[in-house]
Coordinates of C-alpha atoms in Angstrom, one line a residue:
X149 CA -3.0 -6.5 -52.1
X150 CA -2.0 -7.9 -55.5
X151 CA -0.4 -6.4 -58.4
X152 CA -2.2 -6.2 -61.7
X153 CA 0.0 -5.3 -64.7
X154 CA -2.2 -4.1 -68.0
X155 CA -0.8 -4.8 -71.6
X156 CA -2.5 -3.1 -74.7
X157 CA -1.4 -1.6 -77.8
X158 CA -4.8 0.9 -77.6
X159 CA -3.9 3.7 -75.3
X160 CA -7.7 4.1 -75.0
X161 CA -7.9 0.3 -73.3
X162 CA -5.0 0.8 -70.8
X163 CA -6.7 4.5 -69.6
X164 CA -10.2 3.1 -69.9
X165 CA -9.5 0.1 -67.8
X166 CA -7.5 1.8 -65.1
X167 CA -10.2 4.4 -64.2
X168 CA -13.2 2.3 -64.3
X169 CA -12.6 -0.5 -62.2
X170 CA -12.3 -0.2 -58.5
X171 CA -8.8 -2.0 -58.1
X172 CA -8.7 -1.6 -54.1
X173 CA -12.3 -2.5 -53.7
X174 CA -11.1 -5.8 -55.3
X175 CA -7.7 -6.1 -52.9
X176 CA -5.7 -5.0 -55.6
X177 CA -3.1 -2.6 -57.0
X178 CA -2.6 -1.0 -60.7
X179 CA 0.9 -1.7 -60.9
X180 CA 1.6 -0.3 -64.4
X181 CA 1.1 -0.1 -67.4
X182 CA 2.5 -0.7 -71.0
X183 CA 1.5 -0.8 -75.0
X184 CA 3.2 -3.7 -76.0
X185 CA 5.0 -7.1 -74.2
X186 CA 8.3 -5.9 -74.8
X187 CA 7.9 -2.3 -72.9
X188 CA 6.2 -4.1 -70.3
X189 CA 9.2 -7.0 -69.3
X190 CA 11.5 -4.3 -69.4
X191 CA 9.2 -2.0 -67.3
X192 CA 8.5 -4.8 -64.9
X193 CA 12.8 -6.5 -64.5
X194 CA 13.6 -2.6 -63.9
X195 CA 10.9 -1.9 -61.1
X196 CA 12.0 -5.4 -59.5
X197 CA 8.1 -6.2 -59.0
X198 CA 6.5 -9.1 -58.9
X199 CA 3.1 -9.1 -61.0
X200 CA 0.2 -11.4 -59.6
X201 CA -2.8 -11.0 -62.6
X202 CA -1.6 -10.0 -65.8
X203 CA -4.2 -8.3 -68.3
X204 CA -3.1 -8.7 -71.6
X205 CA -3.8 -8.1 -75.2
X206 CA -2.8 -10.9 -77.6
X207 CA -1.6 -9.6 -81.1
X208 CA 0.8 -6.4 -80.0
X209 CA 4.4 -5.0 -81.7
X210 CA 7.6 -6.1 -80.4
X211 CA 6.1 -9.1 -78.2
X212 CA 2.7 -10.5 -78.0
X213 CA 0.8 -11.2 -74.8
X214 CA 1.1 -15.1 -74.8
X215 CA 5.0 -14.5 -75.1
X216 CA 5.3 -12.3 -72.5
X217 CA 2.5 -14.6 -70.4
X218 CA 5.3 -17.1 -70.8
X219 CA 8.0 -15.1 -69.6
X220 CA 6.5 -13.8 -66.5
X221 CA 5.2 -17.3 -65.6
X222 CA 8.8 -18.1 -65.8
X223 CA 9.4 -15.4 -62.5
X224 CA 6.0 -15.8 -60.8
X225 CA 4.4 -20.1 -61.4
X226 CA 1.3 -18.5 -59.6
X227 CA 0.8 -15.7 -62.2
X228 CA -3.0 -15.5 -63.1
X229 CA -3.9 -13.9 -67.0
X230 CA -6.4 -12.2 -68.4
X231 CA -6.8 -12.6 -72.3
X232 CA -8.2 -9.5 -74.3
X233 CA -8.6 -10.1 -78.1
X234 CA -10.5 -8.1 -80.6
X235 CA -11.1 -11.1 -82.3
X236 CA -12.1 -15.0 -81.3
X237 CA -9.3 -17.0 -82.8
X238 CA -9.0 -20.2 -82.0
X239 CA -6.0 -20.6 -82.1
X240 CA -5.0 -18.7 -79.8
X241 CA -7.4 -19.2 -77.5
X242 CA -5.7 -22.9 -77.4
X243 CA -2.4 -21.7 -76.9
X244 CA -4.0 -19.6 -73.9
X245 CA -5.4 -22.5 -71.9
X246 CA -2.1 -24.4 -72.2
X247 CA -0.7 -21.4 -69.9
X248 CA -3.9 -21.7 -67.8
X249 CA -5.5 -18.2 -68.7
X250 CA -8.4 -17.3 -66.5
X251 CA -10.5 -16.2 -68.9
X252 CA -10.3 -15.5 -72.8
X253 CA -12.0 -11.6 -72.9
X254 CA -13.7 -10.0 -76.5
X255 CA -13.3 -6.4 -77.0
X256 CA -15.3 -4.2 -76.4
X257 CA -14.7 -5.7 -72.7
X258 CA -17.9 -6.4 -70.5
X259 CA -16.6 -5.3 -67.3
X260 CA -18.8 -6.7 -65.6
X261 CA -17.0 -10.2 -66.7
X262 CA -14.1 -8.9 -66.1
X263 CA -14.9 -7.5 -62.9
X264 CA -15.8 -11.2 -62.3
X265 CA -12.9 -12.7 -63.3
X266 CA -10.6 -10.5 -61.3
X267 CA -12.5 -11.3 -58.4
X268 CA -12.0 -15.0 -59.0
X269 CA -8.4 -14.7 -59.9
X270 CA -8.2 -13.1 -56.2
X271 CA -10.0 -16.4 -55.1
X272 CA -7.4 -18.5 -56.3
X273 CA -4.2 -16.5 -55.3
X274 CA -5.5 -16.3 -51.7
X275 CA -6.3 -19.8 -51.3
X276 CA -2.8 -20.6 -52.7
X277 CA -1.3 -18.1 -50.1
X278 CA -3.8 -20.3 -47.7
X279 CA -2.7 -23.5 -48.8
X280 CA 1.2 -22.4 -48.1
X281 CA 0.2 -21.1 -44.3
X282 CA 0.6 -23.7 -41.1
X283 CA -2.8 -24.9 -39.3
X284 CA -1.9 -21.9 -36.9
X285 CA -1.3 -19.2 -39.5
X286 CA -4.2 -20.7 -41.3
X287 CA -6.0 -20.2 -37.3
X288 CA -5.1 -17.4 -36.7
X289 CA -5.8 -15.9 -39.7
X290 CA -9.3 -16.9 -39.3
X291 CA -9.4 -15.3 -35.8
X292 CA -8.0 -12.0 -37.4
X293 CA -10.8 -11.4 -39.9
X294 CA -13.4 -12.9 -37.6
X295 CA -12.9 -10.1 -35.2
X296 CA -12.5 -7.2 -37.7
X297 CA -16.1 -8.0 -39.3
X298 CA -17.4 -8.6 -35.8
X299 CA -16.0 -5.2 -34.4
X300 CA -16.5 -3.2 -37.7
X301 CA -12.8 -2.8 -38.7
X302 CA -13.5 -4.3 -42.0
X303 CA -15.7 -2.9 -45.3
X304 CA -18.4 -5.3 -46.8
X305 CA -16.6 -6.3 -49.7
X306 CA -13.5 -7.0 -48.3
X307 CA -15.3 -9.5 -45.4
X308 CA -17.4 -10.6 -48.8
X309 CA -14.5 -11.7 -50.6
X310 CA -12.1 -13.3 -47.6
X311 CA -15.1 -15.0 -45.8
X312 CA -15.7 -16.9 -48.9
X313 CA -12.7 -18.0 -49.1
X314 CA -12.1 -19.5 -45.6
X315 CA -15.1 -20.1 -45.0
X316 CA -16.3 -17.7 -42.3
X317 CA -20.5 -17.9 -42.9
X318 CA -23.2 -20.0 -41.3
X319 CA -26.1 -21.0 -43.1
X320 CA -29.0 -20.8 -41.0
X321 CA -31.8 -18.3 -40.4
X322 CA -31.0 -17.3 -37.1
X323 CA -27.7 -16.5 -35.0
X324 CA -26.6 -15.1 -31.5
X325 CA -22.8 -14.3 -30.5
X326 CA -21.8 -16.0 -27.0
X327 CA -18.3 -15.2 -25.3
X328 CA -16.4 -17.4 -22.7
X329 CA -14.3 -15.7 -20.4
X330 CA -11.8 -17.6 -18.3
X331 CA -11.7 -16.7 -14.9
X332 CA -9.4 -13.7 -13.7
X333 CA -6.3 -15.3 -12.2
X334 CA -2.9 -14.8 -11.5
X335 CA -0.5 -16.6 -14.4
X336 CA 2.0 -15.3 -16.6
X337 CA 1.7 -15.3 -20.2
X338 CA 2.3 -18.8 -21.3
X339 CA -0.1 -19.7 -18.8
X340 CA -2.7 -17.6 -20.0
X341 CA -2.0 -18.8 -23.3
X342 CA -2.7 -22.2 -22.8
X343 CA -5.7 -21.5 -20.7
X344 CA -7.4 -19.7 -23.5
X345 CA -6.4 -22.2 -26.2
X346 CA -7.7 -25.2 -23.8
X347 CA -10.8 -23.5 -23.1
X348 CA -11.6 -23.0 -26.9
X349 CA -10.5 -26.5 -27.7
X350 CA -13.6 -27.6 -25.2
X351 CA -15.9 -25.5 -26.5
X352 CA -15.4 -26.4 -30.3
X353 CA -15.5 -29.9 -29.0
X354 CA -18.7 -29.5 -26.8
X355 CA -20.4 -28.3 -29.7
X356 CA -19.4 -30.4 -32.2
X357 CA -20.2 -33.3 -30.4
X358 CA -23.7 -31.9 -30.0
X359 CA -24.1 -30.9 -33.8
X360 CA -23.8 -27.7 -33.3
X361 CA -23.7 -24.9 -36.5
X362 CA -21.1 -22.4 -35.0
X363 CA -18.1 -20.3 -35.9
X364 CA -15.2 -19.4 -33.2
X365 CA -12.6 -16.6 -32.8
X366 CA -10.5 -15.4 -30.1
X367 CA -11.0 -11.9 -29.4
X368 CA -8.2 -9.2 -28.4
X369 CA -9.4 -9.5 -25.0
X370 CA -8.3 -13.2 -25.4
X371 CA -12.2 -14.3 -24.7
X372 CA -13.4 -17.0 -26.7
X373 CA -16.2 -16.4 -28.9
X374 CA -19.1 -18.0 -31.1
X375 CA -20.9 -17.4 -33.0
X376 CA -24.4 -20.3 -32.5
X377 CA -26.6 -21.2 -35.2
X378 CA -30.4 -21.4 -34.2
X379 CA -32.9 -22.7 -36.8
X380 CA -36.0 -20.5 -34.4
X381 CA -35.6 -16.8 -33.2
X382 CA -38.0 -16.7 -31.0
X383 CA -38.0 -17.5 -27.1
X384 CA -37.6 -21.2 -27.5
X385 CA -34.6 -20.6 -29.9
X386 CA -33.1 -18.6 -27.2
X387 CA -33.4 -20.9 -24.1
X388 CA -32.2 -23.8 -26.3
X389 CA -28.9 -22.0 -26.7
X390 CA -28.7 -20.6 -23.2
X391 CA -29.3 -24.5 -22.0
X392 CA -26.3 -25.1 -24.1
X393 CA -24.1 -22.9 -22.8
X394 CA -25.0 -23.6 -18.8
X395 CA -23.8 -27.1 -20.0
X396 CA -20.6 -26.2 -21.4
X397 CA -19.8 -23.8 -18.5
X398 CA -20.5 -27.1 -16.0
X399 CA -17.8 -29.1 -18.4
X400 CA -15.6 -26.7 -18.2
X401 CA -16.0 -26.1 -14.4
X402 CA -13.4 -29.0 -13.6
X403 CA -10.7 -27.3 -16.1
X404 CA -11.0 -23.9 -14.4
X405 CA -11.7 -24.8 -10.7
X406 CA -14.7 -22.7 -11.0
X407 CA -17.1 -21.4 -13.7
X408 CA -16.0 -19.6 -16.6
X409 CA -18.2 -16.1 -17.3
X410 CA -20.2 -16.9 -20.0
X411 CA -22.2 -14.3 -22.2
X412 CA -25.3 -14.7 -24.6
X413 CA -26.3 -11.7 -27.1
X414 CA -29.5 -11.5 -28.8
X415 CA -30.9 -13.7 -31.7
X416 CA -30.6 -12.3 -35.0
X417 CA -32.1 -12.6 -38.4
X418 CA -29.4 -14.1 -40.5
X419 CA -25.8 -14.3 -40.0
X420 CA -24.7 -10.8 -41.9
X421 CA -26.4 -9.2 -38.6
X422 CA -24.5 -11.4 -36.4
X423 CA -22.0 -8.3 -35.2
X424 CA -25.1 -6.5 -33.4
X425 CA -25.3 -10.0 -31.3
X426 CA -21.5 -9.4 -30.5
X427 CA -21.8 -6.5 -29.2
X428 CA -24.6 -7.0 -27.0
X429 CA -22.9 -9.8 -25.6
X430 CA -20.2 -7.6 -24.8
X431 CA -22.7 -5.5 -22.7
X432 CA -24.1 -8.6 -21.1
X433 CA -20.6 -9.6 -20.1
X434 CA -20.1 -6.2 -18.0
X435 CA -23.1 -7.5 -15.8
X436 CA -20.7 -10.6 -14.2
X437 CA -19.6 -7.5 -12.1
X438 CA -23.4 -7.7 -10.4
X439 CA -24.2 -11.3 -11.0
X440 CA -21.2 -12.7 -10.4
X441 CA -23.0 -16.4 -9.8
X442 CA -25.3 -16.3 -13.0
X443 CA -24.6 -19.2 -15.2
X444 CA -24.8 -17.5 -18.0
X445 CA -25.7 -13.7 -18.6
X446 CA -28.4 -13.0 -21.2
X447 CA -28.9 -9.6 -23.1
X448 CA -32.7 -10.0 -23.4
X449 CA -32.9 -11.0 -19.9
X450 CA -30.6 -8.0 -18.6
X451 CA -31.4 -5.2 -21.3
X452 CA -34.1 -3.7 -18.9
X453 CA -32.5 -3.9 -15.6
X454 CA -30.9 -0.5 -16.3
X455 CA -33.0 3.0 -16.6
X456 CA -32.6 4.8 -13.8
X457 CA -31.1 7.9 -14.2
X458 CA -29.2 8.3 -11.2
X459 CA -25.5 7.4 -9.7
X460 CA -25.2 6.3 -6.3
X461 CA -23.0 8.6 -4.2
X462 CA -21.1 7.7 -1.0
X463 CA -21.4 9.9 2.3
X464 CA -18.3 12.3 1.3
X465 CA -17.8 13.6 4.4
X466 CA -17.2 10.2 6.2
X467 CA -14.5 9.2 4.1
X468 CA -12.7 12.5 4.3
X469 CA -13.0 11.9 8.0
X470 CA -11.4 8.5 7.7
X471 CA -8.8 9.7 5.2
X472 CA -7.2 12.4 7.6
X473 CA -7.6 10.2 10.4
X474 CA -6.1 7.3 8.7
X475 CA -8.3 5.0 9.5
X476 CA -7.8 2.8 6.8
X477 CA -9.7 -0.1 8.4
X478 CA -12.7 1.5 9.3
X479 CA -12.0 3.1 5.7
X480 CA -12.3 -0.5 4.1
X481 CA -15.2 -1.6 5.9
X482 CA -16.9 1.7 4.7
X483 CA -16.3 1.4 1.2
X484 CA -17.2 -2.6 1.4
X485 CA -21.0 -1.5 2.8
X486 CA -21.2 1.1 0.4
X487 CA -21.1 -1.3 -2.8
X488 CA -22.8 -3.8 -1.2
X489 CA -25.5 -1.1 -0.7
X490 CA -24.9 0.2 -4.3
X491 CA -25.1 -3.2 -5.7
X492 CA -28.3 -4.1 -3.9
X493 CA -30.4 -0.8 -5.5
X494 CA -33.2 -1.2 -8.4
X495 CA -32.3 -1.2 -11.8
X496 CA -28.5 -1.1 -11.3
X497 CA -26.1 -0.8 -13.7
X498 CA -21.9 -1.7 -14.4
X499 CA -22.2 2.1 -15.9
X500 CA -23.5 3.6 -12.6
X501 CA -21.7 1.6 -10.5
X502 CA -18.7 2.4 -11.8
X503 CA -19.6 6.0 -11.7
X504 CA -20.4 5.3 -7.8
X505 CA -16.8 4.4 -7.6
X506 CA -15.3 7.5 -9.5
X507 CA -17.8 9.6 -6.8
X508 CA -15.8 8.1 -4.3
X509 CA -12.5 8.7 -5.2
X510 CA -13.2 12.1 -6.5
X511 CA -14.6 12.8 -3.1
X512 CA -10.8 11.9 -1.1
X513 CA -9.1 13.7 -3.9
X514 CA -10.5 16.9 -2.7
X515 CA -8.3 16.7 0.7
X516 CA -5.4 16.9 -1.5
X517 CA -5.9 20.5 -2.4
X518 CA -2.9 21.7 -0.2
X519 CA -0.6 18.8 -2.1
X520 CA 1.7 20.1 -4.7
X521 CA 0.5 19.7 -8.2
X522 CA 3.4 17.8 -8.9
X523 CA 3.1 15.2 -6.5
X524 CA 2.9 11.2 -7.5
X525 CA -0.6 11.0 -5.2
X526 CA -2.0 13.1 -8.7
X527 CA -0.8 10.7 -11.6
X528 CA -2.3 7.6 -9.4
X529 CA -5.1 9.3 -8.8
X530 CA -5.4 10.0 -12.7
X531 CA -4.7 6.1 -13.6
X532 CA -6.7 4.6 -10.5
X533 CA -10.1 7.0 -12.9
X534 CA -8.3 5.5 -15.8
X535 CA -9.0 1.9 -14.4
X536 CA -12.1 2.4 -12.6
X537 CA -13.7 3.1 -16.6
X538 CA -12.6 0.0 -18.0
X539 CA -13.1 -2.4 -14.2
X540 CA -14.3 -5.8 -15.1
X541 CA -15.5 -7.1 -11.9
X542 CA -16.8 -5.6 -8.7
X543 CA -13.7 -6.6 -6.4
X544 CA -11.5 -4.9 -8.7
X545 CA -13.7 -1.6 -7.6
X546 CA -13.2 -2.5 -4.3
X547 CA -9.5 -2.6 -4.4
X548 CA -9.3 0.5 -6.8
X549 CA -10.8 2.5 -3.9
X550 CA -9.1 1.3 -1.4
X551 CA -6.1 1.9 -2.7
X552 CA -6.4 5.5 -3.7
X553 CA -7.6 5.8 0.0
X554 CA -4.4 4.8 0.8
X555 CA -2.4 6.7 -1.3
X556 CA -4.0 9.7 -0.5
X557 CA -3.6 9.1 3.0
X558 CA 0.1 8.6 2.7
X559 CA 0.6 11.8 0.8
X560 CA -1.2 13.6 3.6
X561 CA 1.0 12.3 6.2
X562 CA 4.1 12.7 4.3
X563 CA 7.0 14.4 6.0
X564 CA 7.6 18.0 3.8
X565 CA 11.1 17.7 3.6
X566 CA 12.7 14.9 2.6
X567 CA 16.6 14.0 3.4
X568 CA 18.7 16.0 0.9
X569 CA 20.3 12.8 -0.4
X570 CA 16.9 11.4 -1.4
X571 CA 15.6 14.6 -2.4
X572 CA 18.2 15.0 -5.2
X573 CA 18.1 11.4 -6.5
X574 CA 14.4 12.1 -7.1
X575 CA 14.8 15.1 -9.0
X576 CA 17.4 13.3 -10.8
X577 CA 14.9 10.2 -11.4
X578 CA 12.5 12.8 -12.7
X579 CA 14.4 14.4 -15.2
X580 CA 16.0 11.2 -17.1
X581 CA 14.2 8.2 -15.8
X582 CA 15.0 6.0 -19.2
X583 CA 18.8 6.2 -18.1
X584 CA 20.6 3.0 -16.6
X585 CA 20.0 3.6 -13.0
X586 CA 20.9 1.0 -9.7
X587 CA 22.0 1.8 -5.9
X588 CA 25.0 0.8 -6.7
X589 CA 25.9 3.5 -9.1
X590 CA 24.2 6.0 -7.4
X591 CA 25.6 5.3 -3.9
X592 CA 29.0 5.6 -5.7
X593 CA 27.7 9.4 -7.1
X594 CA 26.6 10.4 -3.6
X595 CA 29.4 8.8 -1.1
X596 CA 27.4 6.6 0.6
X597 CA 26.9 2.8 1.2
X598 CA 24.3 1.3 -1.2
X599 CA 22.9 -1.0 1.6
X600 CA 22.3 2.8 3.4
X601 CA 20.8 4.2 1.0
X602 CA 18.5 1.5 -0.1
X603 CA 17.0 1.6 3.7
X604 CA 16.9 6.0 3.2
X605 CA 15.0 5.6 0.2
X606 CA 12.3 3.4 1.8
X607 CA 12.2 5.0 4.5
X608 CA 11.7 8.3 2.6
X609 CA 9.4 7.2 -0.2
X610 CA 7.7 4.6 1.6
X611 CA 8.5 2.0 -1.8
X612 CA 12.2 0.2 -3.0
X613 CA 14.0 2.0 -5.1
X614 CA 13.2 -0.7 -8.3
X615 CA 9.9 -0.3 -7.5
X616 CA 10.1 3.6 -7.4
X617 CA 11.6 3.6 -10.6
X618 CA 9.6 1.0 -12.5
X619 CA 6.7 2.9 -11.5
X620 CA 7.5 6.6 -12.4
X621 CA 8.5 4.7 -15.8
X622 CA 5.4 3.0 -16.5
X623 CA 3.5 6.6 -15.5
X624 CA 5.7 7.7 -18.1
X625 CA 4.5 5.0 -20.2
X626 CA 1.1 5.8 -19.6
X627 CA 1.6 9.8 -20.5
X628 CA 3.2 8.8 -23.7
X629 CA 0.1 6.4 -24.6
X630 CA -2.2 8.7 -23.9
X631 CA -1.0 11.5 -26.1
X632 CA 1.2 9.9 -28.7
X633 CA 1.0 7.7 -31.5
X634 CA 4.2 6.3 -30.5
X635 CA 4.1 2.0 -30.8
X636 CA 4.7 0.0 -27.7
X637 CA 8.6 -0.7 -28.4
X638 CA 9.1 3.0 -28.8
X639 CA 7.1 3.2 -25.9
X640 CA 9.0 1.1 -23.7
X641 CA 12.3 2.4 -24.5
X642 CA 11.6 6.3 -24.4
X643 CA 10.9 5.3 -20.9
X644 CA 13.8 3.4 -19.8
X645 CA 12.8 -0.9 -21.3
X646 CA 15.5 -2.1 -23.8
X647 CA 13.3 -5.4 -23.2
X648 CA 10.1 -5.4 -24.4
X649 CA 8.6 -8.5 -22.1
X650 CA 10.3 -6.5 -19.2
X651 CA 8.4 -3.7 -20.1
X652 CA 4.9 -5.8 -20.5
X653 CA 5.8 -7.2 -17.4
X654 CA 6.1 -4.4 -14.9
X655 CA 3.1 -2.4 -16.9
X656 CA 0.6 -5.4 -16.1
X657 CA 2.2 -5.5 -12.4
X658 CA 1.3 -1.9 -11.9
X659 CA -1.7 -1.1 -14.2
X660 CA -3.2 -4.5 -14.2
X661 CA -3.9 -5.0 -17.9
X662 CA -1.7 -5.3 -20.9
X663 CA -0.5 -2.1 -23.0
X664 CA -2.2 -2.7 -25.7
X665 CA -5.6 -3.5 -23.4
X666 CA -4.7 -0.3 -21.4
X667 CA -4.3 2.0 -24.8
X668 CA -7.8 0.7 -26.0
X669 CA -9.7 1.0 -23.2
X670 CA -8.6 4.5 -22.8
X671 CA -9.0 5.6 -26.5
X672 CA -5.9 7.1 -26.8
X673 CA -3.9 7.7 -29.6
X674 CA -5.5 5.7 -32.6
X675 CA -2.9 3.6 -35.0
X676 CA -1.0 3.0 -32.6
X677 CA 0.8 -0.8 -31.6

């Protein structure tokens, strides 16, 4: 937002002007106010602000507005002026282009030409603040308001005004958004970063190469995505874009090691309805989970595979059998035939299928009902539902189940008393988990050796004691997100992280997405970073 400062000697100008125009709409802000250049230096050195357009009268007491243009340029080189006059004097009107005014305004004032002018004046101090950002900032920048008009997280006017002015339209009569998913791998974050940044680089390169009309951003979900020009809507249009992109998914196969997942909304009317062919490229992405070895996933090819109104349930019984007995690996196999079955049934779904999953697990958490509420079996069971909703891929649904299988299996078989040593270090963890805690301190507190009662705590709790205590802290974490507004930082230390990486770190080790990822999928607290 910029700061507009208005200077008239007529009370009715300065109240007249600051109620009809709609300063935010334009990314601005009504700084002040003042009746003649004088009150307004004084006004402006004793606020310590910095004023970005200046509107101005010219013949005022005390100072005049071509004075006071000339003292504020002095503070701000960038300053952009509006002239208002009651009368067209030449003169002055000289004087005002040698200070490079942006426009030279007879009352009464057409707003609508001044309404113009402030819009251009925004024009010119953006691309100034542009020109003074790195390729990156300049990159990124792009990227930011790319994804806010694509998502809806930014008002017409405001995408009117910045995609002018970097450039963010396509001219051609029809578009369709594509996204470019890397393939899920292990990697830390520099890693990942460079994957995403070298698999953007070769699709901006495949398509310019080919001629291609197209617009990229990276999404928060660190996707690439496109946005592809088409000069035909029709069914043509769409397999000559769909050709395209089984093309670039082969040149980027060598990269990868395998095929990226690529995704291919609908073809739209004009670029201003390009956000609808976002989204339903989103939806076609969720559909890698059943066609994991389609080249590239089309909306119109996919949007009437779904219908039914059914979920597929799992033989409830049988795993509660399996569960008590803990048969895990008859468990496994179990679950495995049951999503192959699940995937195999008309008209199938990501939706259902990941409502097949929750059946599942909802089904084993019944054998818990003897289990004390407060046990850790319930918070898993609570974020295992947590990451069944937002499960990209159909393995992941695999291992989510199994896992819960397994956890609920080792609460059943879990001794009721614990040894007394372990049993009050838990309580202790329990109460004040963000405090400095090791075995070595604590072996000090109870009298015994720390090798001792590193072995006691495994053999009690079944986990290390660092990997006990990371994870009751990310649950923590996880309570916090869900019903705060707290940001991440505060986040991480309410819960015990002095280092935010450290905290990122252990939070994708044990949820399997990022915070920020985790907080969005679930809906939580809104605002929040």
């Amino acid at each position: 937002m910029y700061n507009v400062w208005i200077v008239d000697d007529e009370p009715f100008i300065l109240k007249g002007l600051s109620g009809i125009v709609n300063w935010p709409d334009l990314g601005l802000v009504l700084a002040g106010q003042a009746e003649n250049g004088q009150d307004a230096l004084e006004q402006i050195e004793a606020a310590g602000a910095q004023v970005d357009i200046l509107i101005t009268d010219i013949s005022m007491p005390e100072m005049d507005g071509l004075t006071l243009l000339e003292e504020l340029r002095r503070r701000n080189p960038e300053l952009k002026a509006i002239i208002l006059s009651g009368y067209n004097e030449f003169e002055y009107i000289k004087q005002g282009m040698k200070l490079g005014i942006e426009n030279y305004l007879l009352k009464p004032i057409n707003l609508q030409e001044l309404r113009e002018t402030l819009i251009h004046s925004v024009e010119k101090l953006n691309r100034a603040r542009i020109d003074r950002l790195s390729q990156d900032q300049v990159g990124m920048l792009k990227d930011n308001i790319l994804y806010r008009w694509a998502t809806g997280r930014i008002g017409p006017e405001q995408w009117r005004l910045r995609s002018e002015f970097l450039g963010l339209r396509l001219q051609a009569p029809f578009v369709a958004a594509a996204i470019v998913r890397a393939p899920d791998r292990e990697a830390d974050e520099a890693e990942r970063d460079e994957l995403k940044a070298r698999i953007r680089r070769s699709c901006e390169r495949f398509l310019t190469l080919r001629g291609a009309a197209y617009l990229s951003f990276l999404d928060t979900s660190d996707d690439t995505a496109l946005f592809l020009a088409s000069p035909s809507g029709d069914a043509d249009g769409l397999a000559h874009l769909t050709e395209q992109l089984e093309t670039l998914g082969d040149e980027l196969r060598p990269a990868l090691g395998c095929l990226p997942v690529l995704a291919l909304g609908p073809l739209v009317a004009g670029f201003d309805r390009a956000p609808d062919s976002y989204r339903h490229a989103h939806q076609a992405l969720e559909y890698a989970m059943l066609y994991p070895d389609e080249p590239v996933l089309v909306y119109d090819r996919l949007a009437g595979v779904s219908g039914s109104d059914y979920s597929p349930t799992a033989d409830g019984d049988m795993y509660a059998r399996l569960v008590l007995a803990h048969d895990l690996n008859r468990l496994a196999k179990q679950i495995e035939a049951d999503f192959e079955a699940f995937s195999a049934m008309e008209r199938m779904s990501p939706v259902r299928l990941r409502h097949g999953a929750l059946e599942m697990v909802m089904q084993m958490k019944k054998l818990l009902k003897e289990t004390p509420t407060g046990h850790p079996v319930f918070q898993t069971y609570h974020e295992t539902v947590g990451r069944i909703l937002g499960s990209a891929s159909l393995e992941q649904l695999k291992e989510l189940v199994r896992a819960m299988a397994a956890a609920i299996s080792d609460a059943l078989s879990e001794r009721e008393e614990r040894n007394p040593i372990v049993r009050q270090i838990l309580q202790e963890l329990e109460a004040a988990c963000h405090k400095e805690y090791s075995l070595k301190t604590l072996a000090q507190a109870y009298r015994v050796h720390p090798v001792y009662l590193g072995q006691l705590f495994q053999k009690e709790t079944g986990q290390s004691f660092s990997d006990y205590l990371n994870r009751l802290r990310i649950d923590r974490a996880i309570v916090l997100m869900r019903t705060t507004k707290m940001k991440m930082q505060e986040i991480s230390e309410a819960v015990g992280y002095w280092d935010a990486a450290h905290f990122y770190k252990h939070f994708k080790k044990y949820v399997g997405v990022a915070p920020a990822q985790y907080r969005k999928m679930q809906g939580g607290a809104s605002g929040a970073s």
